[in-house]
PDB file of C-alpha atoms in Angstrom:
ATOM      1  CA  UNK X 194       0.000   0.000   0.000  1.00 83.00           C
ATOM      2  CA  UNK X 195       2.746   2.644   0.669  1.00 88.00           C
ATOM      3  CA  UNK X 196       4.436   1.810  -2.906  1.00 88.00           C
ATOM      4  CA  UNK X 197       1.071   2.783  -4.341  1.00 91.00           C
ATOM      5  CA  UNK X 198       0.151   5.542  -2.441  1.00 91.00           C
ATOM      6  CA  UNK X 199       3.927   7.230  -3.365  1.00 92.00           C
ATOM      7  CA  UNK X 200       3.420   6.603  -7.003  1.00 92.00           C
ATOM      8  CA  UNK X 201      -0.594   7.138  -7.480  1.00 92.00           C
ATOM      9  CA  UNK X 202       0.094   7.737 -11.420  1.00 93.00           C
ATOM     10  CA  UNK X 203       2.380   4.304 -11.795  1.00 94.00           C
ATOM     11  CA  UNK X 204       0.655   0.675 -11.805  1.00 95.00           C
ATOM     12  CA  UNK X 205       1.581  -2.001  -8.849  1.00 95.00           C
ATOM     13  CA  UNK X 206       1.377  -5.538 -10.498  1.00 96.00           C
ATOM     14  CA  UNK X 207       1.067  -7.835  -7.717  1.00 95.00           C
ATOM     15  CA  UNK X 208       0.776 -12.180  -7.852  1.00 96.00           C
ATOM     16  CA  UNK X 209       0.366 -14.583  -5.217  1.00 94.00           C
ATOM     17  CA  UNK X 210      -1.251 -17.413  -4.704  1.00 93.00           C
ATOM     18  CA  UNK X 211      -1.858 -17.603  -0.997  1.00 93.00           C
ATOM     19  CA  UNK X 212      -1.052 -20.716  -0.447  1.00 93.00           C
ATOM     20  CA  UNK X 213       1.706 -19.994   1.322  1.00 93.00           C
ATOM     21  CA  UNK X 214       5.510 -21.570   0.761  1.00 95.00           C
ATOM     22  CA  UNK X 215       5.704 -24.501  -1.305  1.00 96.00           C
ATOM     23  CA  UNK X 216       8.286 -27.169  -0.417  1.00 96.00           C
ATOM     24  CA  UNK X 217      11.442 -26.643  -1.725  1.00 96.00           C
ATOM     25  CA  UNK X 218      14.192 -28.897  -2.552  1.00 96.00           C
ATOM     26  CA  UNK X 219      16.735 -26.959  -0.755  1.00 97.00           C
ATOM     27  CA  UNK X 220      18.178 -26.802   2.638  1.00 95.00           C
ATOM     28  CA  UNK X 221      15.751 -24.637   4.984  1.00 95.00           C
ATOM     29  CA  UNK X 222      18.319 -22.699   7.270  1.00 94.00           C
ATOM     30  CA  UNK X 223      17.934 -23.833  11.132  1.00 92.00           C
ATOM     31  CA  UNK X 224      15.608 -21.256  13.125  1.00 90.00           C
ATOM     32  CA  UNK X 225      13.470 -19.803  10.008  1.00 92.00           C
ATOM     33  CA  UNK X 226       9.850 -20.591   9.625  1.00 90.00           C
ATOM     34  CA  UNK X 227      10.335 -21.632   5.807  1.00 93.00           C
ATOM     35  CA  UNK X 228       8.336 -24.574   6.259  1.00 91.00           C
ATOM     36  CA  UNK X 229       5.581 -25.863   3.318  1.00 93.00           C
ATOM     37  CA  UNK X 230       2.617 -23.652   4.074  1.00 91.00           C
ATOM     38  CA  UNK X 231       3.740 -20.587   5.887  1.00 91.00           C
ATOM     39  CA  UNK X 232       2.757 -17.094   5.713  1.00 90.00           C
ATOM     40  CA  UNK X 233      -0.400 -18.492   3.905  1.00 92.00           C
ATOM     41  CA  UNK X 234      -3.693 -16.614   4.343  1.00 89.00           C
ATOM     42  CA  UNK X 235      -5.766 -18.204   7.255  1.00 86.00           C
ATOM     43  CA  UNK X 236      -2.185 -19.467   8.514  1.00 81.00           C
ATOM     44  CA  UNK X 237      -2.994 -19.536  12.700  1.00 80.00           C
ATOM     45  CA  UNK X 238       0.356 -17.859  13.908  1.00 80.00           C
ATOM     46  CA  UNK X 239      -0.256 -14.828  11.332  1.00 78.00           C
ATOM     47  CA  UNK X 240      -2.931 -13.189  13.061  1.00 79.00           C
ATOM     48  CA  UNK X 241      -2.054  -9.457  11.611  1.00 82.00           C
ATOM     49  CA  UNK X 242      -2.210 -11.397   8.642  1.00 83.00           C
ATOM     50  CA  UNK X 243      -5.553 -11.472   5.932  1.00 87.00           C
ATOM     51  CA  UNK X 244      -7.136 -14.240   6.546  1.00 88.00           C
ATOM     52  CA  UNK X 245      -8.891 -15.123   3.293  1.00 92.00           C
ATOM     53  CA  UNK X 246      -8.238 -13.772  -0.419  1.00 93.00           C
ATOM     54  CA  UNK X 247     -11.959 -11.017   0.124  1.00 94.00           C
ATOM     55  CA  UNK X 248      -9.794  -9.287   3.538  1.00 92.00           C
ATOM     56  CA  UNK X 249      -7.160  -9.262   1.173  1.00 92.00           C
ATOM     57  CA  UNK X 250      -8.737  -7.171  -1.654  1.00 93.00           C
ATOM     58  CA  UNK X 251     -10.708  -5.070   1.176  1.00 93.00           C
ATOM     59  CA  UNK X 252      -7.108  -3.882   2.401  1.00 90.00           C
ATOM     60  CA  UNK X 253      -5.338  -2.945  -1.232  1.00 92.00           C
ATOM     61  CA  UNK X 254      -9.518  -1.645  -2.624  1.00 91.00           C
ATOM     62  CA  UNK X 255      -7.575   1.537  -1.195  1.00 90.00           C
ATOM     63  CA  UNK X 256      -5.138   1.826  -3.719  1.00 93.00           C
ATOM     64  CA  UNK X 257      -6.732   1.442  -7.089  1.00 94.00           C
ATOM     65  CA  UNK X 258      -3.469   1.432  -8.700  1.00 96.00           C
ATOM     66  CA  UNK X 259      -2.677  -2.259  -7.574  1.00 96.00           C
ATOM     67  CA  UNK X 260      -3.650  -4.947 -10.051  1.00 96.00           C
ATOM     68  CA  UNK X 261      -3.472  -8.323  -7.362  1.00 96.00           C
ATOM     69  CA  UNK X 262      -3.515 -11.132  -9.577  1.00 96.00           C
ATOM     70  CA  UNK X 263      -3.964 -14.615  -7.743  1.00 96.00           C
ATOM     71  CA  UNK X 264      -1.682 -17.044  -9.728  1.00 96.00           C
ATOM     72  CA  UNK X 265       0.724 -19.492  -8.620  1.00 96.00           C
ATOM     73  CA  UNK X 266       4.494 -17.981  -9.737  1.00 97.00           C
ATOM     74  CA  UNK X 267       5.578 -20.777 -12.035  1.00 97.00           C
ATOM     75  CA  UNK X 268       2.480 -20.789 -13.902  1.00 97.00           C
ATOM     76  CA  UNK X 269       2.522 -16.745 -14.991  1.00 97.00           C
ATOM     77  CA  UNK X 270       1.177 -15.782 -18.120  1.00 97.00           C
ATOM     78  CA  UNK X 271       3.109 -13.592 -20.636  1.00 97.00           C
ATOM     79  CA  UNK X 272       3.789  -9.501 -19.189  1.00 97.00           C
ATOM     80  CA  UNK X 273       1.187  -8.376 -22.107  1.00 96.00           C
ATOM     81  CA  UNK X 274      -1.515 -10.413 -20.969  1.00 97.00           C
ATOM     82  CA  UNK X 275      -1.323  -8.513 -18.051  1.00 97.00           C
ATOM     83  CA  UNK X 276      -0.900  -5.133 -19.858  1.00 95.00           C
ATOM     84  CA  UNK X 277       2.063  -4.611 -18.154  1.00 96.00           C
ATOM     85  CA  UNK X 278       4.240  -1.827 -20.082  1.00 95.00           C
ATOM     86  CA  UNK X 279       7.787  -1.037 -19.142  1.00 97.00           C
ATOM     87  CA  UNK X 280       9.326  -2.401 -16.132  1.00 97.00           C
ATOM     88  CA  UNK X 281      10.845  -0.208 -13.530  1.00 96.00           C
ATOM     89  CA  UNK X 282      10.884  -2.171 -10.455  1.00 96.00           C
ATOM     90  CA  UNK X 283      10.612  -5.671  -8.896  1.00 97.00           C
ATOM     91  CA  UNK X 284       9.774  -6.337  -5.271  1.00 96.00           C
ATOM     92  CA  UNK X 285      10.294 -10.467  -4.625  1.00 97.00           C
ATOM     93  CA  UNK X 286       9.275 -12.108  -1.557  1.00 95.00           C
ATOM     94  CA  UNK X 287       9.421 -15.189  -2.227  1.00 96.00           C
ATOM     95  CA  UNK X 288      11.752 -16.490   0.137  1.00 96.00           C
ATOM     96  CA  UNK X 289      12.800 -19.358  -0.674  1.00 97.00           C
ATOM     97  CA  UNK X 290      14.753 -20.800  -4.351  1.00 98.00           C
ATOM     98  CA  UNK X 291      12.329 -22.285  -6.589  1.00 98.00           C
ATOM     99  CA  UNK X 292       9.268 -19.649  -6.628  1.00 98.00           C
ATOM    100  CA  UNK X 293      12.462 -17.187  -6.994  1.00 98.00           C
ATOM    101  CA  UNK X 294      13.686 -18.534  -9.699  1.00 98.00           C
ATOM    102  CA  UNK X 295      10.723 -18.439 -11.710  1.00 98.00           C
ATOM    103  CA  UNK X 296      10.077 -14.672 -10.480  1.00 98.00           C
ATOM    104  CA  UNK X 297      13.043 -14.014 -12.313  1.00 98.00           C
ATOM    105  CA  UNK X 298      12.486 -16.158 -15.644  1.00 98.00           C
ATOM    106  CA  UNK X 299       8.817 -13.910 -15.492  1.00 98.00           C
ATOM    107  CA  UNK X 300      10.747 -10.406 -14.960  1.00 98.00           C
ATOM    108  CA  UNK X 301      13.219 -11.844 -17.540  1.00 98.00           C
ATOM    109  CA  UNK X 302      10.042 -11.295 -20.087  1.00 98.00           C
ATOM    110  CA  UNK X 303       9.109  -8.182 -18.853  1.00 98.00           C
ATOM    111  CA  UNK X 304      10.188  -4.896 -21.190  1.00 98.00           C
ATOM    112  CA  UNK X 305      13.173  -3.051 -19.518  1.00 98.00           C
ATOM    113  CA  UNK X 306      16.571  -1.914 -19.952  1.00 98.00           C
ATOM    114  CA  UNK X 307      17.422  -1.093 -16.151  1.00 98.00           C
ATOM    115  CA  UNK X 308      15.367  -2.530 -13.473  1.00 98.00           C
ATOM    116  CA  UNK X 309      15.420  -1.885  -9.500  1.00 98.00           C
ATOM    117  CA  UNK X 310      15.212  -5.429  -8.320  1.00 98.00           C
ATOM    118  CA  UNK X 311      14.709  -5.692  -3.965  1.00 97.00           C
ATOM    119  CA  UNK X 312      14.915  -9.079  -2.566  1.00 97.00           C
ATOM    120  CA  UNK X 313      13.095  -9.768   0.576  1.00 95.00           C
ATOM    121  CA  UNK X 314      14.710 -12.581   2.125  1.00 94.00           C
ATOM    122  CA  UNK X 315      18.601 -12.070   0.701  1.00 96.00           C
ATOM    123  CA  UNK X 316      20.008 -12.569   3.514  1.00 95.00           C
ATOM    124  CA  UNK X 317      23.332 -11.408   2.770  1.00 94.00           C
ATOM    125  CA  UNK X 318      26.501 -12.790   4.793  1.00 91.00           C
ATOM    126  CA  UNK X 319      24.722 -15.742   6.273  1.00 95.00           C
ATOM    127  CA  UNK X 320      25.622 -18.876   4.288  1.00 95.00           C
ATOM    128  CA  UNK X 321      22.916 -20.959   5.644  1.00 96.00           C
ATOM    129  CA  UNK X 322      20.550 -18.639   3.179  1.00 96.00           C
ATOM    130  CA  UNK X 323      23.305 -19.642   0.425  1.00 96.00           C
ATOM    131  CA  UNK X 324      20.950 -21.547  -1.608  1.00 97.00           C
ATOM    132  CA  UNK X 325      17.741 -19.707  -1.824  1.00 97.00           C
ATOM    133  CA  UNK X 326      17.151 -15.963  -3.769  1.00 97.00           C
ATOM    134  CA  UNK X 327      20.604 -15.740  -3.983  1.00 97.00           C
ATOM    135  CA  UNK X 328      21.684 -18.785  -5.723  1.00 98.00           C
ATOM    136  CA  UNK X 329      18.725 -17.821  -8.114  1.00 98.00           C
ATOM    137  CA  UNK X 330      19.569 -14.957  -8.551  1.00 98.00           C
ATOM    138  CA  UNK X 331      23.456 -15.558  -9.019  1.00 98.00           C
ATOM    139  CA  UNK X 332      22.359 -18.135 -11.574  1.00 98.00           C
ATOM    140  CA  UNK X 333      19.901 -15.889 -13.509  1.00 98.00           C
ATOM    141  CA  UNK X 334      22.642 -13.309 -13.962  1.00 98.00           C
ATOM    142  CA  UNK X 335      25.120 -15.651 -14.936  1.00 98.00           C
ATOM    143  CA  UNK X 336      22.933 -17.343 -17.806  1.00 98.00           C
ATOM    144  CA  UNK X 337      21.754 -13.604 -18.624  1.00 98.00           C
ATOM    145  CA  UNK X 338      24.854 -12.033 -18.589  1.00 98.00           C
ATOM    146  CA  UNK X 339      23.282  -9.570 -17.730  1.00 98.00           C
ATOM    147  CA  UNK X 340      25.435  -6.432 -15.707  1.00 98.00           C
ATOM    148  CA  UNK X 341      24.313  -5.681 -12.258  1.00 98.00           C
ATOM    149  CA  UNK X 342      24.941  -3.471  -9.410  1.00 98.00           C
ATOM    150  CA  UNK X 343      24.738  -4.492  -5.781  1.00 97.00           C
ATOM    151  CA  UNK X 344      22.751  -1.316  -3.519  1.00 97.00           C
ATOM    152  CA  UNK X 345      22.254  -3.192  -0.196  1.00 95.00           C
ATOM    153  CA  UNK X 346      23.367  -7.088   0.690  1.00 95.00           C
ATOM    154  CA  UNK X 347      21.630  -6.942   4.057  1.00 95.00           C
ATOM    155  CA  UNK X 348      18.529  -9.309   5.203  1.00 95.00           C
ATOM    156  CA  UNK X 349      17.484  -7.703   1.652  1.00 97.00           C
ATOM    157  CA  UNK X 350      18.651  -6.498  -1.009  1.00 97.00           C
ATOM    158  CA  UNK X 351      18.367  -4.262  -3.916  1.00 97.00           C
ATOM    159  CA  UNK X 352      20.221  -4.053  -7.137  1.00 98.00           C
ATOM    160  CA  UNK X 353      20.343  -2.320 -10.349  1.00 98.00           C
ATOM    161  CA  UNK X 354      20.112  -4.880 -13.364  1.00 98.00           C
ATOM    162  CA  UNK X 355      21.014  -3.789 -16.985  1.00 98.00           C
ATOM    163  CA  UNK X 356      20.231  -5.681 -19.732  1.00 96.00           C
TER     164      UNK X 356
END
């Protein structure tokens, strides 16, 4: 809601499924709550948390510049069937490495040149997080080849990406 309210004349695309994390293949660091199912709506421990998809759309109705769309990440249409123009920036909160990995093959598709990308859950200088958005992303620049620079490598991060 405060993206949208700062840039009333710019579109917020937003996707989730609210289902909460799938299970992921990778090692879930000791002490995080990454487990199958968390942070989904309804979830009993998440109590500021909507708790079905209707309390959802009551709380963004005040922005009318979000577009929720309620898809499951690796199954995202095409950026035009969206009507999503050009690019500037990409918030992913995914957490953990597969969902990520697919955010980026979907923002791959997207029209840009440079691109603001802010991780959630980077988790920068603690190797137990090794494996999750930043593997993806380390791999998605690598196969892109695309040139990047590194704002912030705390518990998130943002980066400039240039195609």
């Amino acid at each position: 809601l405060c993206m949208a309210r700062h840039n009333p004349e710019s579109k917020i695309f937003t996707f989730d499924h609210f289902q909460g994390l799938e299970q992921t293949k990778k090692n879930i660091p000791e002490g995080s709550d990454w487990v199958e199912g968390a942070f989904r709506l309804g979830h009993p421990t998440l109590a500021h948390w909507p708790q079905t998809i209707d309390e959802f759309k009551e709380r963004i109705q005040r922005a009318p510049n979000i577009y929720l769309h309620i898809e499951d990440i690796h199954q995202l249409k095409e950026p035009k069937e969206y009507e999503m123009g050009t690019v500037v920036a990409v918030n992913i909160d995914v957490d953990i490495y597969e969902p990520c990995v697919s955010a980026l093959r979907f923002v791959e598709k997207c029209s840009w040149n440079d691109i603001l990308l802010r991780f959630d859950d980077w988790h920068g200088n603690e190797p137990a997080y090794d494996c999750h958005e930043r593997l993806a992303c380390w791999e998605w620049l690598q196969r892109t080849q695309y040139s990047f620079s590194i704002l912030e490598n705390g518990s998130a991060c943002c980066m400039i990406v240039r195609r």
